Amino acid sequence: MVRLRDLGFVIGSSPTGSHNAITDVAGICVGHQTVLDDKPTAVRTGVTVVNTRPVGERSDLCFGGYFSFNGNGEMTGAHWLEESGLLSGPIGLTNTHQVGLVRDELVAAEVERDPDASWCLPVVAETYDGFLNDIDAFSLTAADVRAALVDADTCPGGVVQEGNVGSGTGMVCHQFKGGIGTSSRRVELESDTYTVGVLVQANYGSRELLRLDGRPVGRLIDAAVTPLPTDPSVADAGSIIVVIATDAPLLADQCKRLARRATVGLARVGGTGGNGSGDIFLAFSTGNRVPLHATKPTSVSTLPAGAMTPLFNAAAEAVEESIWNALCAAETMTGHQGRVVHAIPHDRLAALR
Amino acid sequence: MVRLRDLGFVIGSSPTGSHNAITDVAGICVGHQTVLDDKPTAVRTGVTVVNTRPVGERSDLCFGGYFSFNGNGEMTGAHWLEESGLLSGPIGLTNTHQVGLVRDELVAAEVERDPDASWCLPVVAETYDGFLNDIDAFSLTAADVRAALVDADTCPGGVVQEGNVGSGTGMVCHQFKGGIGTSSRRVELESDTYTVGVLVQANYGSRELLRLDGRPVGRLIDAAVTPLPTDPSVADAGSIIVVIATDAPLLADQCKRLARRATVGLARVGGTGGNGSGDIFLAFSTGNRVPLHATKPTSVSTLPAGAMTPLFNAAAEAVEESIWNALCAAETMTGHQGRVVHAIPHDRLAALR
Amino acid sequence: MVRLRDLGFVIGSSPTGSHNAITDVAGICVGHQTVLDDKPTAVRTGVTVVNTRPVGERSDLCFGGYFSFNGNGEMTGAHWLEESGLLSGPIGLTNTHQVGLVRDELVAAEVERDPDASWCLPVVAETYDGFLNDIDAFSLTAADVRAALVDADTCPGGVVQEGNVGSGTGMVCHQFKGGIGTSSRRVELESDTYTVGVLVQANYGSRELLRLDGRPVGRLIDAAVTPLPTDPSVADAGSIIVVIATDAPLLADQCKRLARRATVGLARVGGTGGNGSGDIFLAFSTGNRVPLHATKPTSVSTLPAGAMTPLFNAAAEAVEESIWNALCAAETMTGHQGRVVHAIPHDRLAALR
Amino acid sequence: MVRLRDLGFVIGSSPTGSHNAITDVAGICVGHQTVLDDKPTAVRTGVTVVNTRPVGERSDLCFGGYFSFNGNGEMTGAHWLEESGLLSGPIGLTNTHQVGLVRDELVAAEVERDPDASWCLPVVAETYDGFLNDIDAFSLTAADVRAALVDADTCPGGVVQEGNVGSGTGMVCHQFKGGIGTSSRRVELESDTYTVGVLVQANYGSRELLRLDGRPVGRLIDAAVTPLPTDPSVADAGSIIVVIATDAPLLADQCKRLARRATVGLARVGGTGGNGSGDIFLAFSTGNRVPLHATKPTSVSTLPAGAMTPLFNAAAEAVEESIWNALCAAETMTGHQGRVVHAIPHDRLAALR
């Protein structure tokens, strides 16, 4: 798995966490279930889950918030997140047609786990993989969702698989092969150090607008050597889901502010929120714990507003690098109806350094 | 099926449409699939669909908007509705745990229907029927969703079944039996007449606060004669979904304004948007048509802002009456774990006139 | 000054604070400057300020949030309130044309008071008093704003003047004389008691829709005895500003939720958010303190979501009673161009008990 | 007045309008009043107005919408804009402390102009010029506002003054001298050509993050030769107001979508929406006309959602170039307390080409 830094590029000025991944935020785990098949039809899809807390700490809610930069997409659970500012996990990511399956299955898993739970409203988001995946076949099953949950619950450490994996399996980004990417940043505020971790499901954009730390690489990569997908509408039909986690003690409003900064990272890479794109960004903080069944006021902590700017910058950098990590890790894929989407050529990137 | 007006009560001052139902707005159809079983477990659930246009006119989108008065609930499709202001049908209603099933199945039906459709983001909302229905059994099937769709597509006329039907089957309202209710109003503006139609899935509230056209009926009905549900938390665990349709030529912003007025009707009946309640209100206008695959600007029409007040009042009245129609039509039900929820006693209401 | 309870009516079921006023929330003070003149023109206006904290505690910010039920009005400071969830005082209320004067003067007073303040973004809201006040004369002066600030800073105790006073001077409510009203509720949660206090500037609505605890009093008061204002458009040209304060430890999101419940109280009295109305509701909590110049995380406290319902009900009740207190306290006024707006006849109300 | 293109740089791929200014959208005029003084104190401020329609067409409202990327700022008139989706002009821009003065004076001018106007809720936005301007002196007068209005009403043609002018007089951008900038783009959709025009009041950002078409120019300009402002907090204390106009037939929702794309242009230049920044973006369309006093439905037109992407890209490009035009046109200024803010050195930019 190649990452952007392997090619010699560094985005921004803040240091990364030890894995340069969303899992650098303590307690966060990521699980993938990749679903590939060629019969009877080309299946290139999957499901990814992000645990906001370790198993056993699930009833400690996180503050969270979201921002829809361009809402041509689905993210369930948004009404209660907006209302309460509270988020529990796991968060699901998948393809556009099967958000419902993943959502209901997360409900089923939760009511099994917690007999006191009457209902829950899980957050599940999607992007459209129908160019490479025969999405109308609805290939994902409830068992796949459970497998991703198990993978997340048992994730051995901080390494997160990127590229053509889990819900990122069939994704296309800036007309290159896209998928899952992750990155992190560490921020020092007074005497405290906080981590901002990001995971993206990158499936949007045109090659023309792609930038690498400012360089117009999309225009510099020869389409004769690395062909564009055959359907130009892919450039506007995609989406990007961004998940931002931090251990900084934020309240819900502050998470929402952080979520909005994903726009900055996205714009630097070349995203403009095209009409067909579902660009929905979620942020949450593990730095406060609100018990699900509290009956008395809970003590929480809030970072001063004046200290938010470094976190904003960190989030923007980590989003930018996460998208690039998705692009670098993804491999050329042939899918539905024999369509091919090429990986971005690493040698061409390295030559631009 | 008893309706409020059968008991001699009239809400507000505007005339109703011919069926006093959401179907008085031309082109709107409602379909129900009721799912009842006693083995292996008590199933009291269902699915309801509201068609925004007749079959064959589905690619003419409606302007629409929503308001979340208290977001402890789910309504899918909200991001794109908020972004684009456009809504296609059918709209789905169901129980809390199976929103995803209904949502994905509406996608499946749509991609079957329209081969040009890449993706769609259907609106599906829910309330929690877990007091009477063994909701953790996930009893609804894809076939149930299809049956409701067929019912809506073939709905013989303007009569809408109310009470314990479709997605309203297991609902509880103000600690009486609730469910589906509908009503409509006609509004004259200059020389034009417009219809505002409402359908509610009423599953919220405490008996203490229930009001009938101002009368505190909830406090006047003897709990010794008509017992309360055994679990008092039902009063705060419920929700109400409101769907408002109109043929007045509204834009998306104007629909959002209309949706917000459901709060007024709800408050008059005694709703306060309790913490546990998912009170999400959707409004749309059939009075404009925006082709799904338009490539050129579309001519539409907008009611003057100054003419909105009568529509606001009409919506508030129709919501108030719809909730009362749900209460009047619903019948006493015994469900999960032998729990009983009583119908509101019609004779006691009539005596208050 | 007559209040609703003096006429024998009690709204809702929760007890009031000792003054049944917003000032029952510790630390809150209200100041009025009433501006009356007849030459050269009929001046019937004023300014009211609500201090969120005592002088000397101003750099301890409050969490706050707002809800615009119908945004045909102005409330400055809303962007930062929405962004940060933080509010400092004083809050200003005035007439529609001079929001800017009050806003800039609050800035001037603040930069005088706090030499470290670079800028501030005060919250100032308005309703339109142009039926009784020659509003185009822009009669309010900077000195009036300062006088109201002094009045608030030296407010002797918990009694708040209501009716034709301060910013409420020229207001009209349900086609009777309106103005300033206030009320409060006490809520017991576990072993803690919290206060919810409300102040309204009531200037909206039609007589037809006016309700007193459910009774359709507007239709029962003979217009031949108590004439309507000569301009029927007054019914739709007004607005209502609601300020809700509480000492319960709420975060910003929770304040926003509380603000939304003003809609319930308003709807019970007969408000429907007519198109011409600016119905903007502000809520804040004194129960947490966020230092303006903090550099480290601040400890705050949050009420469990599950405990919000009693606060919601309290807010709805206190809004309902505040509007009625405004109506009861206001006295018949003759103003601009000899127009008369009548006080609601107390004897007629008492007869309905 | 030097503009970015004079230095040989072209932003993006779309052609500009004939003046590369917001005034390329037919009917738009810009007026400035610059207020400079040195006694008794350093005054470096002003007011700018943007007319949305020519005089005589003011009662034809525009659809409009706004987006607050970071709401540490003020923009009046936002509640009604959000509610109704309608905007009239003129739009005011000024310094932070005197938004109220400009707002009330626009009201006064409007009620003088239109005897039928009861009230209006003008849009006035601000950024903080207190580093160079003695902002606590509140130097702007009502006469200044009227002068800017006259300037806009009589604007001779499409040239818009940029840099240290009007409300941009004392502004600082990326720690260089900032101010007013403008740009435009032409977009072909099917057989129609539309114009997107932008005007910015640029007063935000750190030199470190400044980018010119991807090049990290902020890091390449020697601070020994072009010193930074003495107060580093200027980097986070600023703001940017963006006004986007188009003749494309957009509805209010579509304007809001367009406004959100200002974030992309801002991010490309190096803005991240720092905590202290008020980054509020307004967009409106002259392509539809909604009569202020309409009593019947009005015919309007809406661009297909699928055609929005080119407009989004155009807006992002024009915002990016407008900020650069502000930087290029602004000249070194000495202000309050002898502070100096340097213009960006044109020769250094040209050398980077």
PDB file of N, CA, C and O in Angstrom, chain A residues 318-339:
ATOM      1  N   ALA A 318      -5.304  17.307   7.067  1.00  0.00           N
ATOM      2  CA  ALA A 318      -5.512  15.854   7.124  1.00  0.00           C
ATOM      3  C   ALA A 318      -6.519  15.392   6.080  1.00  0.00           C
ATOM      4  O   ALA A 318      -6.401  14.284   5.541  1.00  0.00           O
ATOM      5  N   VAL A 319      -7.494  16.235   5.775  1.00  0.00           N
ATOM      6  CA  VAL A 319      -8.428  15.877   4.703  1.00  0.00           C
ATOM      7  C   VAL A 319      -7.691  15.860   3.365  1.00  0.00           C
ATOM      8  O   VAL A 319      -7.831  14.928   2.564  1.00  0.00           O
ATOM      9  N   GLU A 320      -6.896  16.894   3.144  1.00  0.00           N
ATOM     10  CA  GLU A 320      -6.140  16.968   1.888  1.00  0.00           C
ATOM     11  C   GLU A 320      -5.276  15.712   1.725  1.00  0.00           C
ATOM     12  O   GLU A 320      -5.284  15.062   0.667  1.00  0.00           O
ATOM     13  N   GLU A 321      -4.571  15.350   2.787  1.00  0.00           N
ATOM     14  CA  GLU A 321      -3.671  14.199   2.682  1.00  0.00           C
ATOM     15  C   GLU A 321      -4.444  12.880   2.612  1.00  0.00           C
ATOM     16  O   GLU A 321      -4.019  11.938   1.932  1.00  0.00           O
ATOM     17  N   SER A 322      -5.578  12.804   3.279  1.00  0.00           N
ATOM     18  CA  SER A 322      -6.386  11.578   3.220  1.00  0.00           C
ATOM     19  C   SER A 322      -6.848  11.287   1.794  1.00  0.00           C
ATOM     20  O   SER A 322      -6.834  10.138   1.333  1.00  0.00           O
ATOM     21  N   ILE A 323      -7.281  12.335   1.109  1.00  0.00           N
ATOM     22  CA  ILE A 323      -7.723  12.127  -0.272  1.00  0.00           C
ATOM     23  C   ILE A 323      -6.544  11.634  -1.114  1.00  0.00           C
ATOM     24  O   ILE A 323      -6.661  10.690  -1.899  1.00  0.00           O
ATOM     25  N   TRP A 324      -5.400  12.243  -0.893  1.00  0.00           N
ATOM     26  CA  TRP A 324      -4.213  11.808  -1.640  1.00  0.00           C
ATOM     27  C   TRP A 324      -3.803  10.390  -1.266  1.00  0.00           C
ATOM     28  O   TRP A 324      -3.352   9.619  -2.125  1.00  0.00           O
ATOM     29  N   ASN A 325      -3.967  10.039  -0.014  1.00  0.00           N
ATOM     30  CA  ASN A 325      -3.666   8.653   0.365  1.00  0.00           C
ATOM     31  C   ASN A 325      -4.621   7.675  -0.308  1.00  0.00           C
ATOM     32  O   ASN A 325      -4.208   6.584  -0.724  1.00  0.00           O
ATOM     33  N   ALA A 326      -5.880   8.073  -0.444  1.00  0.00           N
ATOM     34  CA  ALA A 326      -6.819   7.218  -1.169  1.00  0.00           C
ATOM     35  C   ALA A 326      -6.370   7.040  -2.615  1.00  0.00           C
ATOM     36  O   ALA A 326      -6.368   5.921  -3.154  1.00  0.00           O
ATOM     37  N   LEU A 327      -5.964   8.141  -3.235  1.00  0.00           N
ATOM     38  CA  LEU A 327      -5.529   8.081  -4.633  1.00  0.00           C
ATOM     39  C   LEU A 327      -4.254   7.236  -4.792  1.00  0.00           C
ATOM     40  O   LEU A 327      -4.121   6.470  -5.752  1.00  0.00           O
ATOM     41  N   CYS A 328      -3.336   7.397  -3.849  1.00  0.00           N
ATOM     42  CA  CYS A 328      -2.061   6.686  -3.963  1.00  0.00           C
ATOM     43  C   CYS A 328      -2.217   5.194  -3.693  1.00  0.00           C
ATOM     44  O   CYS A 328      -1.529   4.358  -4.304  1.00  0.00           O
ATOM     45  N   ALA A 329      -3.100   4.833  -2.758  1.00  0.00           N
ATOM     46  CA  ALA A 329      -3.251   3.422  -2.385  1.00  0.00           C
ATOM     47  C   ALA A 329      -4.109   2.643  -3.378  1.00  0.00           C
ATOM     48  O   ALA A 329      -3.958   1.420  -3.506  1.00  0.00           O
ATOM     49  N   ALA A 330      -4.995   3.332  -4.046  1.00  0.00           N
ATOM     50  CA  ALA A 330      -5.939   2.620  -4.921  1.00  0.00           C
ATOM     51  C   ALA A 330      -5.210   2.028  -6.125  1.00  0.00           C
ATOM     52  O   ALA A 330      -4.240   2.601  -6.630  1.00  0.00           O
ATOM     53  N   GLU A 331      -5.693   0.899  -6.555  1.00  0.00           N
ATOM     54  CA  GLU A 331      -5.088   0.217  -7.699  1.00  0.00           C
ATOM     55  C   GLU A 331      -6.074   0.158  -8.860  1.00  0.00           C
ATOM     56  O   GLU A 331      -7.287   0.139  -8.647  1.00  0.00           O
ATOM     57  N   THR A 332      -5.540   0.121 -10.040  1.00  0.00           N
ATOM     58  CA  THR A 332      -6.357   0.047 -11.255  1.00  0.00           C
ATOM     59  C   THR A 332      -7.377  -1.084 -11.127  1.00  0.00           C
ATOM     60  O   THR A 332      -7.051  -2.177 -10.683  1.00  0.00           O
ATOM     61  N   MET A 333      -8.596  -0.801 -11.504  1.00  0.00           N
ATOM     62  CA  MET A 333      -9.667  -1.795 -11.363  1.00  0.00           C
ATOM     63  C   MET A 333     -10.487  -1.888 -12.650  1.00  0.00           C
ATOM     64  O   MET A 333     -10.810  -0.878 -13.270  1.00  0.00           O
ATOM     65  N   THR A 334     -10.807  -3.118 -13.003  1.00  0.00           N
ATOM     66  CA  THR A 334     -11.750  -3.377 -14.088  1.00  0.00           C
ATOM     67  C   THR A 334     -13.047  -3.865 -13.454  1.00  0.00           C
ATOM     68  O   THR A 334     -13.014  -4.722 -12.571  1.00  0.00           O
ATOM     69  N   GLY A 335     -14.151  -3.321 -13.883  1.00  0.00           N
ATOM     70  CA  GLY A 335     -15.401  -3.659 -13.207  1.00  0.00           C
ATOM     71  C   GLY A 335     -16.565  -3.843 -14.159  1.00  0.00           C
ATOM     72  O   GLY A 335     -16.403  -4.360 -15.270  1.00  0.00           O
ATOM     73  N   HIS A 336     -17.705  -3.392 -13.717  1.00  0.00           N
ATOM     74  CA  HIS A 336     -18.989  -3.535 -14.396  1.00  0.00           C
ATOM     75  C   HIS A 336     -18.874  -3.186 -15.885  1.00  0.00           C
ATOM     76  O   HIS A 336     -18.355  -2.120 -16.232  1.00  0.00           O
ATOM     77  N   GLN A 337     -19.364  -4.085 -16.710  1.00  0.00           N
ATOM     78  CA  GLN A 337     -19.353  -3.879 -18.156  1.00  0.00           C
ATOM     79  C   GLN A 337     -17.951  -3.646 -18.709  1.00  0.00           C
ATOM     80  O   GLN A 337     -17.759  -2.920 -19.686  1.00  0.00           O
ATOM     81  N   GLY A 338     -16.956  -4.236 -18.009  1.00  0.00           N
ATOM     82  CA  GLY A 338     -15.585  -4.158 -18.476  1.00  0.00           C
ATOM     83  C   GLY A 338     -14.924  -2.802 -18.357  1.00  0.00           C
ATOM     84  O   GLY A 338     -13.837  -2.560 -18.890  1.00  0.00           O
ATOM     85  N   ARG A 339     -15.580  -1.904 -17.649  1.00  0.00           N
ATOM     86  CA  ARG A 339     -14.999  -0.564 -17.507  1.00  0.00           C
ATOM     87  C   ARG A 339     -13.719  -0.611 -16.671  1.00  0.00           C
ATOM     88  O   ARG A 339     -13.630  -1.374 -15.710  1.00  0.00           O
TER      89      ARG A 339
END
